[in-house]
Coordinates of C-alpha atoms in Angstrom, one line a residue:
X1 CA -72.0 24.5 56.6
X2 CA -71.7 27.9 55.3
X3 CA -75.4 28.7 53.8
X4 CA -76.6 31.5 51.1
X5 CA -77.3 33.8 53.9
X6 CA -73.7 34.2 54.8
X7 CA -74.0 32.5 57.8
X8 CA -72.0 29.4 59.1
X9 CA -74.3 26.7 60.8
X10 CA -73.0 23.3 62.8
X11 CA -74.7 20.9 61.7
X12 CA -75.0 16.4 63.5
X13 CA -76.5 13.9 61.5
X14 CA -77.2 10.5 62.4
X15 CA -77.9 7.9 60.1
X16 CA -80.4 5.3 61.3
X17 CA -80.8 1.7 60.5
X18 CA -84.1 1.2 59.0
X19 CA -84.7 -2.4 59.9
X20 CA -87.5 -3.0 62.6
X21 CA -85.0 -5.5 65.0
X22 CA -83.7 -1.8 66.0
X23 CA -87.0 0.5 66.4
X24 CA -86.0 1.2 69.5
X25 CA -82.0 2.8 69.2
X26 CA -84.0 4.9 66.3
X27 CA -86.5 6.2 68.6
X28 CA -83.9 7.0 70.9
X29 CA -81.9 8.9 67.9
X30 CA -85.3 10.5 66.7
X31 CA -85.3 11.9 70.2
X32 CA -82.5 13.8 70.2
X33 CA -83.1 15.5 67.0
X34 CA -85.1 18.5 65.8
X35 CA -86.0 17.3 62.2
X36 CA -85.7 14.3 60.2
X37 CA -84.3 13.1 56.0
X38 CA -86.8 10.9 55.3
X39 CA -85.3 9.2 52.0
X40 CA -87.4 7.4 49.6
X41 CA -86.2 5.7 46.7
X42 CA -86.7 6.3 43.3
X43 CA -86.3 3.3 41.9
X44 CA -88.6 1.5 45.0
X45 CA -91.4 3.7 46.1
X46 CA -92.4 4.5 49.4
X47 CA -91.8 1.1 51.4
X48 CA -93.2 -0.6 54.7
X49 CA -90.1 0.7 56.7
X50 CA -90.4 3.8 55.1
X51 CA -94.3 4.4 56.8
X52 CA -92.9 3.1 60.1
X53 CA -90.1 4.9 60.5
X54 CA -92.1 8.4 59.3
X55 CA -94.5 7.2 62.4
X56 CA -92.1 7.4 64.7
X57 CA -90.8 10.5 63.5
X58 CA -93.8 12.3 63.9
X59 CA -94.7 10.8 67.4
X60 CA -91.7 13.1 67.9
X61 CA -93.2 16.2 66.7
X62 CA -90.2 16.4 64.2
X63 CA -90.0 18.8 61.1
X64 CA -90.0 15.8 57.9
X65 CA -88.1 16.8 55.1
X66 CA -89.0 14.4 51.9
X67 CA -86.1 13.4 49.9
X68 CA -86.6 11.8 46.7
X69 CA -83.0 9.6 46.2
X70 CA -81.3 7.7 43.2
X71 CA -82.8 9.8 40.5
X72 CA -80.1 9.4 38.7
X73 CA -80.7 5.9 38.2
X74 CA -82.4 4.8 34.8
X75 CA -85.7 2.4 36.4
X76 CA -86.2 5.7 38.4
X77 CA -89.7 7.0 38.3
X78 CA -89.7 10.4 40.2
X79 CA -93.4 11.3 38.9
X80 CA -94.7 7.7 41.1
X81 CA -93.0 8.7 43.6
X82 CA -94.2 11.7 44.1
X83 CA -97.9 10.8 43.8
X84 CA -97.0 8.0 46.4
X85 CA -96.1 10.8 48.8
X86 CA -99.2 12.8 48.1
X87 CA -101.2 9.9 48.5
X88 CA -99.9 7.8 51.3
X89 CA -97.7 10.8 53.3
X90 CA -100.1 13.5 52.8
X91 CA -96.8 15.8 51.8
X92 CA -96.7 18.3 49.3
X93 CA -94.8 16.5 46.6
X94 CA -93.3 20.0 45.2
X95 CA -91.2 20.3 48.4
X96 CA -90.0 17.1 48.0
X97 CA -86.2 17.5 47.3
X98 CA -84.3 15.4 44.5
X99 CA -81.3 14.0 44.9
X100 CA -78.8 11.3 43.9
X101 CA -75.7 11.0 46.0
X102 CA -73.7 9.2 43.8
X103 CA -74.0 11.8 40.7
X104 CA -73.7 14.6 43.9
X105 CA -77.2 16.1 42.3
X106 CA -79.4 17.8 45.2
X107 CA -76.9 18.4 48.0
X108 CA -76.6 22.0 48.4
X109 CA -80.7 22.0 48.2
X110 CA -81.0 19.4 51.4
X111 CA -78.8 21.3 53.2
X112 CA -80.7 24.6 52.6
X113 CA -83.5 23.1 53.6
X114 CA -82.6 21.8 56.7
X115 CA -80.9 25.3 57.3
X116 CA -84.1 26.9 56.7
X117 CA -86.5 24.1 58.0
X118 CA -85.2 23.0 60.8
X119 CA -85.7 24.9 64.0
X120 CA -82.2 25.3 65.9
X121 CA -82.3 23.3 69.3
X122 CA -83.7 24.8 72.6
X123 CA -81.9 24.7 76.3
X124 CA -80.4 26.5 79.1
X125 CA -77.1 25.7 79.7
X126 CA -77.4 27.2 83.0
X127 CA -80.6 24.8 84.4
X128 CA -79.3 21.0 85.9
X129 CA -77.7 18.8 83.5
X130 CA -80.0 16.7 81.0
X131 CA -78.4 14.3 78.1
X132 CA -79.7 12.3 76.3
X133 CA -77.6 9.0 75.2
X134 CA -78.5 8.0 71.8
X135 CA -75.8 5.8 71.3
X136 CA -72.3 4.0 72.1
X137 CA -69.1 2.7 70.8
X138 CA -66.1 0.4 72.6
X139 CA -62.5 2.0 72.0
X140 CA -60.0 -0.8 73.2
X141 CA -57.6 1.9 74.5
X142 CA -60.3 4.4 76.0
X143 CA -63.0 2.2 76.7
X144 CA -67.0 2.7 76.2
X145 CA -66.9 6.1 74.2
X146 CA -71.2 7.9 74.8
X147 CA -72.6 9.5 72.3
X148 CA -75.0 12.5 74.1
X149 CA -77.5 15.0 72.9
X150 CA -77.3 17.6 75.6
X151 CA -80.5 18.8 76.6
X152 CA -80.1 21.1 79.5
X153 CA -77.4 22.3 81.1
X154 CA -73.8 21.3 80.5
X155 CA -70.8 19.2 81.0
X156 CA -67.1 19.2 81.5
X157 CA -63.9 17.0 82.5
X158 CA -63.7 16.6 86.1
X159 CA -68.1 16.3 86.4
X160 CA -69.3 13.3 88.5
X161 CA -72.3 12.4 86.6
X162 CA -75.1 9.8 87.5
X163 CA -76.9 8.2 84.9
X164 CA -80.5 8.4 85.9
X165 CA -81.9 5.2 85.3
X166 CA -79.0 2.9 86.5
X167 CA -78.2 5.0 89.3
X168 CA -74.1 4.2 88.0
X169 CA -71.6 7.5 88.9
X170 CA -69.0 8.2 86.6
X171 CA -66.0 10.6 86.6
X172 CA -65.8 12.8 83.1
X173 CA -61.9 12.6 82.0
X174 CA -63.2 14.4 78.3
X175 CA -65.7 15.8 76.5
X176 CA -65.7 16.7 72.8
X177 CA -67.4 17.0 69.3
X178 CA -67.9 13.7 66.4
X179 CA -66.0 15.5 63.2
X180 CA -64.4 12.6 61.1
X181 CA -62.6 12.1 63.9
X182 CA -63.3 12.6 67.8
X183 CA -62.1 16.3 68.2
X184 CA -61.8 17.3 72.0
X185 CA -63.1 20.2 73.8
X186 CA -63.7 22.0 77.1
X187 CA -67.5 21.4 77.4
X188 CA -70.5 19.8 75.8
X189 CA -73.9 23.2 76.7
X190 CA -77.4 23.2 76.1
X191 CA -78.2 22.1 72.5
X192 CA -74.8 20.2 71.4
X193 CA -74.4 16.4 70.2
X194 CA -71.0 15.1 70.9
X195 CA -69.4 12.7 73.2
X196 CA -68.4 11.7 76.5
X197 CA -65.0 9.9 78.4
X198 CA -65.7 8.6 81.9
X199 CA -63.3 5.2 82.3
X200 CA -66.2 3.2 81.7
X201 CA -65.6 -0.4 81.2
X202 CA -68.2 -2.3 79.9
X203 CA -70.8 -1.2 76.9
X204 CA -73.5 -3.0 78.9
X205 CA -73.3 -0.4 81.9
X206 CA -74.8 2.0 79.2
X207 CA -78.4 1.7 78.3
X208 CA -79.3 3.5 75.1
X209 CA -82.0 6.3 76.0
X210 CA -80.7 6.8 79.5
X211 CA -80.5 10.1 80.7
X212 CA -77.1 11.5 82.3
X213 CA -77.3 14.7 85.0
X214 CA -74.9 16.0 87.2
X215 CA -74.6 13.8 90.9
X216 CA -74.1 17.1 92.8
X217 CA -76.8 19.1 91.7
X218 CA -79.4 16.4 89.6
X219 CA -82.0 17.1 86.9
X220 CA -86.0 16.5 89.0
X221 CA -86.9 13.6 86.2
X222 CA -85.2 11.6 83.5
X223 CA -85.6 12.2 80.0
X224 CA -88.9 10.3 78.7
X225 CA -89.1 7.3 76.2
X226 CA -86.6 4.9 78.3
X227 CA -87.0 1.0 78.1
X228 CA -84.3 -1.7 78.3
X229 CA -83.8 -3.1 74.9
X230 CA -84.6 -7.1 75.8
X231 CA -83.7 -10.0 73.2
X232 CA -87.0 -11.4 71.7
X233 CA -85.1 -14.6 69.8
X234 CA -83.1 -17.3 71.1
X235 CA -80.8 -19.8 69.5
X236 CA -78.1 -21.8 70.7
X237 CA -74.5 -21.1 68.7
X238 CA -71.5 -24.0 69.1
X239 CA -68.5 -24.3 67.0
X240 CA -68.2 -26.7 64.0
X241 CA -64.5 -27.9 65.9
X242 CA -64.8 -28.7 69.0
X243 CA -61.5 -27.1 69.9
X244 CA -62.9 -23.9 68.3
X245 CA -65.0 -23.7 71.8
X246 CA -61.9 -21.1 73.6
X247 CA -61.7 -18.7 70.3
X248 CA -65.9 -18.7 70.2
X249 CA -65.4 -17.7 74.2
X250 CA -63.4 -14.9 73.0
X251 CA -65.0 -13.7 69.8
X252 CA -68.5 -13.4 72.0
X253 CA -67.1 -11.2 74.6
X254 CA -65.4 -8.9 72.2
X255 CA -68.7 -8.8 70.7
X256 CA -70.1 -7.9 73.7
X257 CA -68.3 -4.8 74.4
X258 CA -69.7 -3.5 70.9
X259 CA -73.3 -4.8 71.3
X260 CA -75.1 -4.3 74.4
X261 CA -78.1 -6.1 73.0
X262 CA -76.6 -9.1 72.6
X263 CA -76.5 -11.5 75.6
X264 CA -74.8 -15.1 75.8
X265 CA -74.5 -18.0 78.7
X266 CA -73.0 -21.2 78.5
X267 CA -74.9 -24.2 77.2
X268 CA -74.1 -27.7 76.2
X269 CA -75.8 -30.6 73.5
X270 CA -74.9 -34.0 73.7
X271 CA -74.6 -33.9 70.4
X272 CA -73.1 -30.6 69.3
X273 CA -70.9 -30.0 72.9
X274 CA -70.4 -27.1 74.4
X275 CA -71.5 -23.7 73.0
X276 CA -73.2 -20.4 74.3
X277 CA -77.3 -19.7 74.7
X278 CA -77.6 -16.4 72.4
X279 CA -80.4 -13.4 73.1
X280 CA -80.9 -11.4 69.9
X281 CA -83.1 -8.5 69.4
X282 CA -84.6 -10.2 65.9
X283 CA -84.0 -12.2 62.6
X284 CA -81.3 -9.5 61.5
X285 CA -79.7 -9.2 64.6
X286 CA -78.9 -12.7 64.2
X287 CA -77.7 -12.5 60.7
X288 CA -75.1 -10.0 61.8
X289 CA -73.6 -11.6 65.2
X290 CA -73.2 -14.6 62.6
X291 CA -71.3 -12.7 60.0
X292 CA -69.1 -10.9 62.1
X293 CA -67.9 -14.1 64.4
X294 CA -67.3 -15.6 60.8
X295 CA -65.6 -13.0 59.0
X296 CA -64.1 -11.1 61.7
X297 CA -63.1 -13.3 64.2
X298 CA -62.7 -16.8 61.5
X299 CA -64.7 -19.1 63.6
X300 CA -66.7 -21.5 62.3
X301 CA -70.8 -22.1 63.8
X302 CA -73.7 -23.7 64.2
X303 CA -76.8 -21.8 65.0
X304 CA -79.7 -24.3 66.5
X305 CA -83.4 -23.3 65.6
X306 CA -83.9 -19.8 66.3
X307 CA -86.7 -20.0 69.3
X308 CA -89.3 -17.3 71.4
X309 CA -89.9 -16.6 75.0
X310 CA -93.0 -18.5 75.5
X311 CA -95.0 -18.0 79.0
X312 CA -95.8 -20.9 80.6
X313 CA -98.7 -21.4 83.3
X314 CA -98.2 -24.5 85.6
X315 CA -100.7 -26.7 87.0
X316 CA -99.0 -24.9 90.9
X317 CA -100.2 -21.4 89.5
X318 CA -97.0 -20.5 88.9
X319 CA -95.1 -19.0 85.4
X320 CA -92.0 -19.7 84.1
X321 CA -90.3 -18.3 80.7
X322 CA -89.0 -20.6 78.5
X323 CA -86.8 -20.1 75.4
X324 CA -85.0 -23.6 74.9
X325 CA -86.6 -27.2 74.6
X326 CA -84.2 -28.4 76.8
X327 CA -86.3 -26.7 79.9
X328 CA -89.4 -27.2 78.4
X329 CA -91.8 -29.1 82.0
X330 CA -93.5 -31.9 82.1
X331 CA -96.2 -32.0 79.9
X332 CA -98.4 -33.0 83.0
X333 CA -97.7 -30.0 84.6
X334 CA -98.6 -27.4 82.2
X335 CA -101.9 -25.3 82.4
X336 CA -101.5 -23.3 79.6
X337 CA -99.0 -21.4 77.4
X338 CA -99.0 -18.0 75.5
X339 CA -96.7 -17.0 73.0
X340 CA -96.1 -13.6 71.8
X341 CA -97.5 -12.3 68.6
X342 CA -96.6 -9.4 66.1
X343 CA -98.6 -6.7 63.9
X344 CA -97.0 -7.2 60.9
X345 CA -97.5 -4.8 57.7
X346 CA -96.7 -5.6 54.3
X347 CA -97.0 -3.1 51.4
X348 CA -97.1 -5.0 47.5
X349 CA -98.1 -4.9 44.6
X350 CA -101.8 -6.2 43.9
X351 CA -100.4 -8.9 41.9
X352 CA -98.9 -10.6 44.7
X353 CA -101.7 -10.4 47.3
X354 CA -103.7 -13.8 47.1
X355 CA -100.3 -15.2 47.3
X356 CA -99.1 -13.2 50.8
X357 CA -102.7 -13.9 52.2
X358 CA -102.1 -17.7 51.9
X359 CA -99.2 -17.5 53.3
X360 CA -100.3 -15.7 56.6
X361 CA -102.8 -17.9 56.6
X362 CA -100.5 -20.8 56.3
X363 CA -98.5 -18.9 59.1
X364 CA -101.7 -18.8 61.4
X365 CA -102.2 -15.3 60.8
X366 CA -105.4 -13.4 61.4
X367 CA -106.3 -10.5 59.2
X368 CA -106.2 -6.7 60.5
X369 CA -106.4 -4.7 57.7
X370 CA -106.4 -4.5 53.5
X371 CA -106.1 -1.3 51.9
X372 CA -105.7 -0.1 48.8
X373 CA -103.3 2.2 48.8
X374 CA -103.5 3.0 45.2
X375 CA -104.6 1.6 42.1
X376 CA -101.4 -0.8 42.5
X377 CA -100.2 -1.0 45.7
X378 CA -101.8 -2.9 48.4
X379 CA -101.3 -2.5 52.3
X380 CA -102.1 -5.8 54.4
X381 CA -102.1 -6.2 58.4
X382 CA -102.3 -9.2 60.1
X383 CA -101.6 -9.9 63.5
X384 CA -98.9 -13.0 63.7
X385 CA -97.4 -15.1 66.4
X386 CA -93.2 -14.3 66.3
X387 CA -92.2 -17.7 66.2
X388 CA -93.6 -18.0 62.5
X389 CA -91.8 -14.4 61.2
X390 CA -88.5 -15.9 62.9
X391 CA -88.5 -19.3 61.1
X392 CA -88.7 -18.5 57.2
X393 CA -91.4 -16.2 57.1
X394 CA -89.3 -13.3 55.6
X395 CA -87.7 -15.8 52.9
X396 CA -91.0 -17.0 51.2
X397 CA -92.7 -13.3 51.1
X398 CA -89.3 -12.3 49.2
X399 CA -90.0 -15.3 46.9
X400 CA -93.5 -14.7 46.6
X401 CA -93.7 -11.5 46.0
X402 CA -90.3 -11.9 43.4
X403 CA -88.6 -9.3 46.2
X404 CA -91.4 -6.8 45.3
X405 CA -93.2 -6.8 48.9
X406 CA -91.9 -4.8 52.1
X407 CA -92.0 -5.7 55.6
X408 CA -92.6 -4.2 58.6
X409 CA -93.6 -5.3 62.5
X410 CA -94.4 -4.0 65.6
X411 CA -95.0 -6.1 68.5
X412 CA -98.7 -7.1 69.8
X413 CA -99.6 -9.0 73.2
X414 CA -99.0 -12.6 74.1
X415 CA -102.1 -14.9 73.0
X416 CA -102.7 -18.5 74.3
X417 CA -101.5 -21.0 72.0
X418 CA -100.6 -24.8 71.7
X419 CA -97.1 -25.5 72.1
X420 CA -95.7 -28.9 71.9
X421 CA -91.8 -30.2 72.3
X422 CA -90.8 -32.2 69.2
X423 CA -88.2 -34.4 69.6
X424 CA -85.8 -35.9 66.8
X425 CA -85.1 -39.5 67.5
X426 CA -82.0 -41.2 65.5
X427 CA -81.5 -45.0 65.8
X428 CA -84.1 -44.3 69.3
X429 CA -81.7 -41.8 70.7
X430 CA -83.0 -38.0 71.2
X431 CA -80.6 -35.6 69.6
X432 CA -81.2 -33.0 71.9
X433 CA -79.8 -29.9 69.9
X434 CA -82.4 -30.8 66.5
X435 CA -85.6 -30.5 69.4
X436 CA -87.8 -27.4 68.8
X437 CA -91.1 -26.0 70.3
X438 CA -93.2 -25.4 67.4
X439 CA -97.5 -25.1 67.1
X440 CA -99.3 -29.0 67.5
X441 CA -100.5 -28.5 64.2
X442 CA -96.9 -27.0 62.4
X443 CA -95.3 -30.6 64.4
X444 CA -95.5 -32.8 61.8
X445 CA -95.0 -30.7 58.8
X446 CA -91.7 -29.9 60.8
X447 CA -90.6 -33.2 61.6
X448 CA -91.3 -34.8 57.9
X449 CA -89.2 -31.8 57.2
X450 CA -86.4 -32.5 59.4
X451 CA -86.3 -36.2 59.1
X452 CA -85.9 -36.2 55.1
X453 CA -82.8 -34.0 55.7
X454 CA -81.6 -36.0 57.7
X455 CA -82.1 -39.1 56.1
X456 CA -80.1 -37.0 52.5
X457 CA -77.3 -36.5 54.8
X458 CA -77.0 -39.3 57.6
X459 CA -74.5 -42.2 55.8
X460 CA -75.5 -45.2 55.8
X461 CA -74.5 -47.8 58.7
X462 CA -74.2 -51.6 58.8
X463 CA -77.9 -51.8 60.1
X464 CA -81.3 -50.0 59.6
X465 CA -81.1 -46.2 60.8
X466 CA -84.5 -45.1 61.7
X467 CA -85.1 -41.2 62.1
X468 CA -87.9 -40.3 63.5
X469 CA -89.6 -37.4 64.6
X470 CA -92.1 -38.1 68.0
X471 CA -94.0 -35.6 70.5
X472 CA -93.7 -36.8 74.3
X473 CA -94.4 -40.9 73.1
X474 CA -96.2 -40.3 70.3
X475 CA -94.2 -40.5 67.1
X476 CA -95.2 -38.1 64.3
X477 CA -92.8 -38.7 61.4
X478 CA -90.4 -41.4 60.2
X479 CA -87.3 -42.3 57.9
X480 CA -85.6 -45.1 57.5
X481 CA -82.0 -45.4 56.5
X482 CA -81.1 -48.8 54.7
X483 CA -78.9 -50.9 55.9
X484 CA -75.4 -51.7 53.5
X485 CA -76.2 -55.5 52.5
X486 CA -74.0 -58.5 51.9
X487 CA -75.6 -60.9 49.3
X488 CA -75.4 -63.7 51.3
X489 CA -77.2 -66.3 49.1
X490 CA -74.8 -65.4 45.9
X491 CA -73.2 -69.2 46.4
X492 CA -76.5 -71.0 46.4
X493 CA -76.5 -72.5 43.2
X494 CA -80.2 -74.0 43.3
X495 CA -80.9 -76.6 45.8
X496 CA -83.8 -76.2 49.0
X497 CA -85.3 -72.8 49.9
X498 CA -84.7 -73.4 53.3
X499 CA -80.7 -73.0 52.8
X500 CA -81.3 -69.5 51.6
X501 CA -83.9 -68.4 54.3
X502 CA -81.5 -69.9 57.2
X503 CA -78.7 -67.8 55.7
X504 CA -81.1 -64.7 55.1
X505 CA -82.6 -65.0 58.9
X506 CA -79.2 -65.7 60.2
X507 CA -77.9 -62.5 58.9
X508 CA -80.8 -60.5 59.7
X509 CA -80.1 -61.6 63.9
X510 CA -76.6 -60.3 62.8
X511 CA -77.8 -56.9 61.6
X512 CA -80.4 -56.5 64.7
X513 CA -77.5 -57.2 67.3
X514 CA -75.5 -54.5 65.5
X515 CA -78.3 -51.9 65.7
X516 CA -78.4 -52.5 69.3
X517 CA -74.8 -52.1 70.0
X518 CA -74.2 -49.4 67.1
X519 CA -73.4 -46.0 67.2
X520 CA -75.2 -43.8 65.0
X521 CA -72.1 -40.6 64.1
X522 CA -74.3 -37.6 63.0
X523 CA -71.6 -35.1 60.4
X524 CA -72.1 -31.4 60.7
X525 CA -73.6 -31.7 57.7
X526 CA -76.8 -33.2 58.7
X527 CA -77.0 -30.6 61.9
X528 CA -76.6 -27.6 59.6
X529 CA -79.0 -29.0 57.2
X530 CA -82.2 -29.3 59.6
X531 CA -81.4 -26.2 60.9
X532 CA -81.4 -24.0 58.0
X533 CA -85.1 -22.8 57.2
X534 CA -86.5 -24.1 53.7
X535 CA -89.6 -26.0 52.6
X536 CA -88.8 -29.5 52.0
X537 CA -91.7 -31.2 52.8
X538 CA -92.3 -31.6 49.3
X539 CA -89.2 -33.3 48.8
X540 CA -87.7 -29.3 47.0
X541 CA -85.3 -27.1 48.9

């Protein structure tokens, strides 16, 4: 970028998701900058994720730079907005910049300011080799392509480097810059974002925020801030077509090789067949591993009950983590459980708030905070456990709130809870891929829930279908299917009672030796339909 005082700058810009599933590859991107964009729209006000995201930027010591966006739009309302970031930021809403990037409007003043704003990046190419990897792609023909911040020293084809946390020792075959397309060059110094060829294989022998140094002559410590990024929700995914199983195989592991995060193992339901046990880092994580084997690879799912990674204490003093029913123990054998819980901040308008604190409550929330933020806007904290947020939390504060509240979470420590297995019995058979560890007192709630959906979608049989939901012996909930009925007594034209009861009883033995013999077939429909989230214990969708 050529700037007004004639000189030429080079310039990297990362665009970061905002959505709290991926906090950490943000922090990791925050880390190798020297300033930050923070964008607020016009039209929306400053949001949840807006707050945590300017957190985490400032735990960074970066240089903020307010951007006020879509002010092109007509519902936008600059003069809110900027008291919003005078109130809640503490910024000087005069330096906030306006832009719109559709009508092109403010462009050539955000560069400026970053030109001006921004201090250039430190480093000594000459010290050991520090970089930083913010990030990774798979290239079927190159393989795992790094993305590096370069911190200290420098690197060129031909380098062994060792990445410091997994102790792995690559060769470097190239080394260049990200333009619109990968452009090479002979070495990444001291201060310069680009990217890094070493015949690497797999995307999972990367971590995001590991450090890479040179294996001759290696840096004294790692670059701070790393973690391994570890899935927090667990659902089981099998194909609608049971011959679908080989292309599901294949569509996982290309996955794999462009999402690290995601992890999969072979699993199998009795009533669903074989499938794959799925780690995802959160709710949206979810949503996009579905689309894409959908869309991309045209494979049809089901998704079982999204679950947590509850910590179980035996009776033996020892403690296992469980994620699926299926190895839930022995109720006899359990001490005590803890689940994990979240600190969860919504910002909305005042309006809305009785309704959001019912439903936290409803959600076995306990309050943090409530502050006013303004006259209007209201910011609630309440600590919640993250099996509740990952079942259809997220939908019914959108529909409460008419898609005016924002979301935001961070997670808490484990608290002691009371987990039970619920079990969904059809015709007294377990269908093991509809049973879910949910809170004693959500259990029956959940399985009036799941039995009425499956009563709407279950056809009806020769004999009585009973659906029922039962923890352990005990059974909670219960539906009952009709049976299809012959009119037996239609030819009894008058005559004794005792003709029509013998005919009635006689075909009732018939009907009871069926049920015991019967098979109950359980369509698609009826799985997919218990395990999409919805409130329908009110007999509404």
């Amino acid at each position: 970028y050529k700037a007004k005082d004639g000189e030429t700058y080079h310039l990297n810009l990362i665009d970061t998701p905002g959505h709290v599933d991926f906090s950490y590859e943000v922090s990791r991107a925050l880390n190798s900058c020297e300033g930050v964009l923070l964008l607020i729209d016009s039209t929306q006000g400053i949001e949840a994720q807006t707050l945590a995201n300017l957190y985490l930027a400032m735990e960074h010591n970066l240089e903020v730079i307010v951007v006020i966006n879509k002010i092109d739009l007509p519902s936008a309302d600059v003069d809110m907005v900027k008291k919003q970031i005078e109130h809640d930021l503490g910024f000087d809403p005069d330096e906030a910049i306006l832009a719109s990037g559709k009508a092109g409007l403010g462009i050539e003043d955000i560069f400026e300011a970053i030109v001006t704003r921004i201090p250039p990046p430190k480093g000594d190419e000459k010290s050991p080799l520090q970089g930083l990897i913010f990030d990774s792609h798979y290239d079927e023909f190159r393989g795992v392509v790094v993305h590096t911040r370069i911190f200290e020293g420098s690197v060129k084809p031909g380098d062994n480097i060792l990445f410091m946390n997994t102790n792995k020792v690559y060769t470097v075959e190239e080394v260049g810059y990200f333009k619109l397309k990968l452009e090479k060059s002979k070495c990444l110094q001291a201060g310069e974002v680009g990217y890094l060829l070493g015949n690497i294989k797999n995307i999972s022998d990367i971590d995001v925020g590991d450090t890479i140094t040179l294996k001759e002559s290696p840096a004294t410590a790692p670059l701070s801030g790393f973690k391994k990024a570890k899935p927090v929700v667990f659902s089981s995914i099998y194909p609608i077509a049971t011959e679908d199983y080989e292309n599901l195989s294949e569509a996982l592991e290309k996955l794999k090789l462009n999402d690290a995060a995601l992890t999969y193992s072979k699993d199998v339901s009795q009533a669903l067949g074989f499938g794959f046990r799925c780690g995802f880092l959160g709710l949206l994580h979810i949503e996009v591993v579905q689309e894409r084997l959908e869309r991309e690879f045209g494979v049809s799912i089901i998704l079982t009950a999204p679950s947590v990674q509850y910590e179980v204490y035996l009776t033996n003093g020892e403690m296992v983590i469980i994620d699926n029913p299926a190895n839930y123990p022995d109720v006899t054998s359990i001490d005590r459980i803890r689940e994990p819980f979240v600190k969860a901040t919504m910002i909305t308008p005042d309006t809305y708030v009785g309704a959001l604190i019912n439903l936290c409550i409803e959600k076995r929330g306990t309050q943090v905070g409530l502050t006013y933020i303004d006259e209007k806007r209201v910011e609630l904290v309440y600590e919640l456990p993250l099996a509740e947020i990952v079942y259809d939390f997220y939908d019914k504060l959108k529909s409460y709130s008419k898609g005016y509240a924002s979301f935001d979470y961070e997670f808490s420590h484990p608290q002691e809870t009371n987990v039970v297995k619920l079990d969904i019995l059809v015709n007294g058979e377990t269908v093991d891929a509809l049973s879910m560890l949910v809170h004693r007192d959500k259990a029956r709630e959940r399985a009036l829930s799941a039995c009425e959906k499956l009563k709407d979608t279950i056809p009806r049989q020769q004999f009585q279908i009973a659906i029922q939901g039962a923890i352990g012996g005990k059974i909670i909930s219960r539906e009952t299917i009709g049976a299809y009925r012959k009119d037996v007594t239609a030819k009894c034209y008058g005559g004794d009672i005792s003709r029509k009861r013998k005919l009635l009883e006689k075909q009732k033995e018939g009907k009871k030796r069926m049920k015991m013999v019967g098979n109950v077939e359980i369509p698609q429909a009826a799985f997919l339909s218990v395990l999409k989230s919805g409130d329908t214990t009110n007999g509404k969708k």
